[in-house]
Amino acid sequence: LGFKLANVYDGNALGVSGTASSGGGSSDAAKGVYMFKLADPSGGGGGGGSNASSKNATSSSKDGDAAAAADKTTQEEQVQQQEEMTTAAQDQKRAMLLIESGVRFHPTTHYTQSSSGSSSMPSPFAMKLRKHLRNLRLENVTQLGHLDRVVDFRFGSGNYAHHLLLELYSQGNLILCDGEYRILGLLRTHEYEVKGGDGENGVG
């Protein structure tokens, strides 16, 4: 929570396959999979940087003394340690949230730099999510009601608040709403035929 939404990707564009449904094929199963790239707006914290630099200076001086004394630490190992620390710091500044309609939602370590440069066009619903949710913070995640399998992701606050409702039953659905829960977009639409109670008069 508190991370800003940087981008939204279709799951199939990142090679993330959806859970196979009983009635649909692989393309239909992948239709409801989306990856939300979240970034830490604080950049990983201001005070931690100075502490980390002082620790690095201390560790480097110790490594130098140890190298001069016993010649156990090589320059390649030091470079590898620095790369691992840099990678860990970058991982703390971003997160990937996987949402699959009707099935699951959870953070994941799946990430690829080539996703932003993918040649495949995003789906219309992914573009709708980008338009309304990008640069908004993920403020809250709640369950609607006590027994309903519907999860409410609230992005932004005040006049900028938007809700993404995830249905976790059957094929489910993803419903994008504004702050007052007015529907802005749907992943899946359904048509229902209303039969009149009186066939001749058409009275419902």
Short mmCIF file of C-alpha atoms in Angstrom, two decimals:
data_model
loop_
_atom_site.label_atom_id
_atom_site.label_comp_id
_atom_site.label_asym_id
_atom_site.label_seq_id
_atom_site.Cartn_x
_atom_site.Cartn_y
_atom_site.Cartn_z
CA LEU A 1 0.00 0.00 0.00
CA GLY A 2 1.11 3.56 -0.67
CA PHE A 3 2.93 2.68 -3.90
CA LYS A 4 2.04 4.60 -7.05
CA LEU A 5 0.72 2.78 -10.09
CA ALA A 6 3.36 3.19 -12.78
CA ASN A 7 1.79 1.04 -15.51
CA VAL A 8 -0.64 -1.76 -16.32
CA TYR A 9 0.21 -4.67 -18.61
CA ASP A 10 -1.80 -7.48 -20.12
CA GLY A 11 -0.69 -10.78 -18.64
CA ASN A 12 -0.17 -12.46 -22.01
CA ALA A 13 2.15 -9.62 -23.10
CA LEU A 14 4.47 -10.55 -20.22
CA GLY A 15 4.14 -14.27 -20.78
CA VAL A 16 1.92 -14.75 -17.72
CA SER A 17 -0.65 -17.43 -18.45
CA GLY A 18 -3.99 -17.38 -16.72
CA THR A 19 -5.42 -20.25 -14.75
CA ALA A 20 -7.21 -22.52 -17.23
CA SER A 21 -10.97 -22.20 -16.96
CA SER A 22 -13.33 -25.10 -17.57
CA GLY A 23 -15.19 -23.50 -20.42
CA GLY A 24 -12.71 -21.25 -22.22
CA GLY A 25 -9.45 -21.67 -24.10
CA SER A 26 -6.05 -20.31 -23.25
CA SER A 27 -6.70 -16.93 -24.89
CA ASP A 28 -9.90 -16.49 -22.91
CA ALA A 29 -8.17 -17.51 -19.68
CA ALA A 30 -5.40 -14.99 -20.29
CA LYS A 31 -7.91 -12.24 -21.00
CA GLY A 32 -8.51 -11.55 -17.33
CA VAL A 33 -4.84 -11.45 -16.24
CA TYR A 34 -3.26 -8.05 -15.62
CA MET A 35 0.03 -6.97 -14.09
CA PHE A 36 0.12 -3.72 -12.11
CA LYS A 37 3.55 -2.17 -11.82
CA LEU A 38 3.78 -0.24 -8.55
CA ALA A 39 6.64 2.09 -7.66
CA ASP A 40 7.68 3.55 -4.32
CA PRO A 41 7.09 7.32 -4.65
CA SER A 42 9.58 8.09 -1.86
CA GLY A 43 12.40 6.49 -3.84
CA GLY A 44 13.19 4.06 -1.03
CA GLY A 45 13.54 6.55 1.84
CA GLY A 46 15.83 9.52 2.33
CA GLY A 47 17.60 8.67 5.61
CA GLY A 48 18.42 5.12 4.61
CA GLY A 49 20.70 6.28 1.82
CA SER A 50 23.19 8.01 4.15
CA ASN A 51 23.22 5.00 6.48
CA ALA A 52 23.78 2.68 3.55
CA SER A 53 26.62 4.84 2.22
CA SER A 54 28.30 4.92 5.63
CA LYS A 55 27.92 1.15 5.93
CA ASN A 56 29.37 0.74 2.45
CA ALA A 57 32.32 2.93 3.38
CA THR A 58 32.88 0.93 6.56
CA SER A 59 32.53 -2.40 4.77
CA SER A 60 34.85 -1.25 1.97
CA SER A 61 37.51 -0.18 4.48
CA LYS A 62 37.20 -3.51 6.26
CA ASP A 63 37.43 -5.34 2.97
CA GLY A 64 40.55 -3.33 2.12
CA ASP A 65 42.19 -4.23 5.43
CA ALA A 66 41.25 -7.86 5.01
CA ALA A 67 42.56 -7.89 1.46
CA ALA A 68 45.82 -6.34 2.53
CA ALA A 69 46.19 -8.78 5.42
CA ALA A 70 45.06 -12.08 3.97
CA ASP A 71 44.21 -11.28 0.34
CA LYS A 72 40.92 -13.23 0.66
CA THR A 73 38.54 -10.79 -1.03
CA THR A 74 39.03 -10.16 -4.73
CA GLN A 75 37.88 -7.15 -6.70
CA GLU A 76 35.40 -9.26 -8.68
CA GLU A 77 33.69 -10.40 -5.49
CA GLN A 78 33.38 -6.80 -4.32
CA VAL A 79 31.79 -5.79 -7.62
CA GLN A 80 29.37 -8.71 -7.39
CA GLN A 81 28.38 -7.70 -3.84
CA GLN A 82 27.74 -4.12 -4.97
CA GLU A 83 25.56 -5.33 -7.84
CA GLU A 84 23.54 -7.52 -5.48
CA MET A 85 23.01 -4.59 -3.12
CA THR A 86 21.94 -2.37 -5.99
CA THR A 87 19.48 -4.98 -7.26
CA ALA A 88 18.01 -5.45 -3.79
CA ALA A 89 17.57 -1.68 -3.40
CA GLN A 90 15.80 -1.45 -6.76
CA ASP A 91 13.49 -4.35 -5.86
CA GLN A 92 12.42 -2.50 -2.70
CA LYS A 93 11.36 0.49 -4.79
CA ARG A 94 8.96 -1.42 -7.02
CA ALA A 95 6.44 -4.21 -6.85
CA MET A 96 4.29 -6.16 -9.28
CA LEU A 97 0.69 -6.98 -8.44
CA LEU A 98 -0.95 -9.78 -10.43
CA ILE A 99 -4.74 -9.72 -10.71
CA GLU A 100 -6.65 -12.50 -12.46
CA SER A 101 -10.38 -12.05 -12.81
CA GLY A 102 -12.36 -14.66 -10.92
CA VAL A 103 -9.27 -16.48 -9.61
CA ARG A 104 -6.58 -14.65 -7.65
CA PHE A 105 -4.61 -11.55 -6.76
CA HIS A 106 -1.17 -11.44 -5.16
CA PRO A 107 2.21 -9.70 -5.42
CA THR A 108 4.73 -11.38 -7.68
CA THR A 109 8.41 -11.11 -8.48
CA HIS A 110 7.71 -11.56 -12.20
CA TYR A 111 9.16 -8.51 -13.92
CA THR A 112 10.75 -7.84 -17.28
CA GLN A 113 12.34 -4.71 -18.66
CA SER A 114 11.12 -5.63 -22.14
CA SER A 115 7.48 -5.24 -21.09
CA SER A 116 7.49 -1.48 -21.66
CA GLY A 117 8.91 -1.95 -25.11
CA SER A 118 6.57 -4.73 -26.13
CA SER A 119 5.42 -4.49 -29.74
CA SER A 120 1.98 -5.87 -28.91
CA MET A 121 -0.72 -3.28 -28.37
CA PRO A 122 -2.35 -3.28 -24.93
CA SER A 123 -5.97 -4.30 -24.73
CA PRO A 124 -8.65 -1.59 -24.58
CA PHE A 125 -9.33 -2.38 -20.93
CA ALA A 126 -5.64 -2.12 -20.04
CA MET A 127 -5.53 1.27 -21.73
CA LYS A 128 -8.61 2.32 -19.77
CA LEU A 129 -6.90 1.30 -16.52
CA ARG A 130 -3.78 3.25 -17.48
CA LYS A 131 -5.81 6.34 -18.30
CA HIS A 132 -7.63 6.51 -14.97
CA LEU A 133 -5.25 4.89 -12.48
CA ARG A 134 -1.71 5.77 -13.55
CA ASN A 135 0.26 7.80 -10.98
CA LEU A 136 -2.38 7.18 -8.29
CA ARG A 137 -1.39 5.53 -5.02
CA LEU A 138 -2.85 2.18 -4.00
CA GLU A 139 -4.45 3.43 -0.80
CA ASN A 140 -6.53 0.51 0.43
CA VAL A 141 -7.62 -3.08 -0.31
CA THR A 142 -10.84 -4.29 1.30
CA GLN A 143 -13.45 -7.01 0.93
CA LEU A 144 -16.95 -5.80 0.16
CA GLY A 145 -19.39 -7.19 2.70
CA HIS A 146 -18.63 -10.20 4.88
CA LEU A 147 -19.48 -13.07 2.53
CA ASP A 148 -19.13 -11.50 -0.92
CA ARG A 149 -16.10 -12.60 -2.92
CA VAL A 150 -15.50 -9.08 -4.21
CA VAL A 151 -12.30 -7.15 -3.48
CA ASP A 152 -12.13 -3.36 -3.66
CA PHE A 153 -8.78 -1.81 -4.66
CA ARG A 154 -8.88 1.93 -3.97
CA PHE A 155 -6.43 4.09 -5.90
CA GLY A 156 -6.04 7.74 -4.98
CA SER A 157 -8.08 9.71 -2.48
CA GLY A 158 -10.53 12.59 -2.38
CA ASN A 159 -11.62 13.83 -5.80
CA TYR A 160 -9.02 11.60 -7.46
CA ALA A 161 -10.22 8.35 -5.87
CA HIS A 162 -10.96 5.41 -8.15
CA HIS A 163 -12.03 1.87 -7.33
CA LEU A 164 -11.14 -1.36 -9.10
CA LEU A 165 -13.54 -4.14 -8.10
CA LEU A 166 -12.36 -7.72 -8.53
CA GLU A 167 -14.98 -10.49 -8.60
CA LEU A 168 -13.63 -13.86 -7.42
CA TYR A 169 -16.32 -16.25 -8.62
CA SER A 170 -17.07 -18.01 -11.91
CA GLN A 171 -15.09 -16.17 -14.62
CA GLY A 172 -15.35 -13.08 -12.48
CA ASN A 173 -14.99 -9.53 -13.68
CA LEU A 174 -12.95 -6.38 -13.22
CA ILE A 175 -14.99 -3.22 -12.77
CA LEU A 176 -13.39 0.22 -12.88
CA CYS A 177 -15.34 2.87 -10.96
CA ASP A 178 -14.86 6.47 -9.93
CA GLY A 179 -14.86 7.65 -6.33
CA GLU A 180 -18.65 7.33 -6.10
CA TYR A 181 -18.66 3.84 -7.62
CA ARG A 182 -19.99 4.96 -10.99
CA ILE A 183 -18.85 2.42 -13.57
CA LEU A 184 -16.18 3.66 -15.98
CA GLY A 185 -15.22 0.38 -17.62
CA LEU A 186 -15.79 -3.37 -17.55
CA LEU A 187 -13.56 -6.28 -18.44
CA ARG A 188 -16.53 -8.46 -19.40
CA THR A 189 -20.01 -7.41 -20.41
CA HIS A 190 -23.07 -9.63 -20.17
CA GLU A 191 -26.36 -9.44 -22.03
CA TYR A 192 -29.51 -10.70 -20.37
CA GLU A 193 -32.71 -11.41 -22.20
CA VAL A 194 -35.70 -10.13 -20.26
CA LYS A 195 -38.81 -12.15 -20.97
CA GLY A 196 -42.15 -10.49 -20.40
CA GLY A 197 -44.54 -12.00 -17.88
CA ASP A 198 -47.43 -11.58 -20.34
CA GLY A 199 -46.42 -12.81 -23.78
CA GLU A 200 -49.08 -10.87 -25.65
CA ASN A 201 -48.88 -7.56 -23.85
CA GLY A 202 -45.16 -7.74 -23.08
CA VAL A 203 -45.70 -6.84 -19.46
CA GLY A 204 -42.60 -7.66 -17.38
#
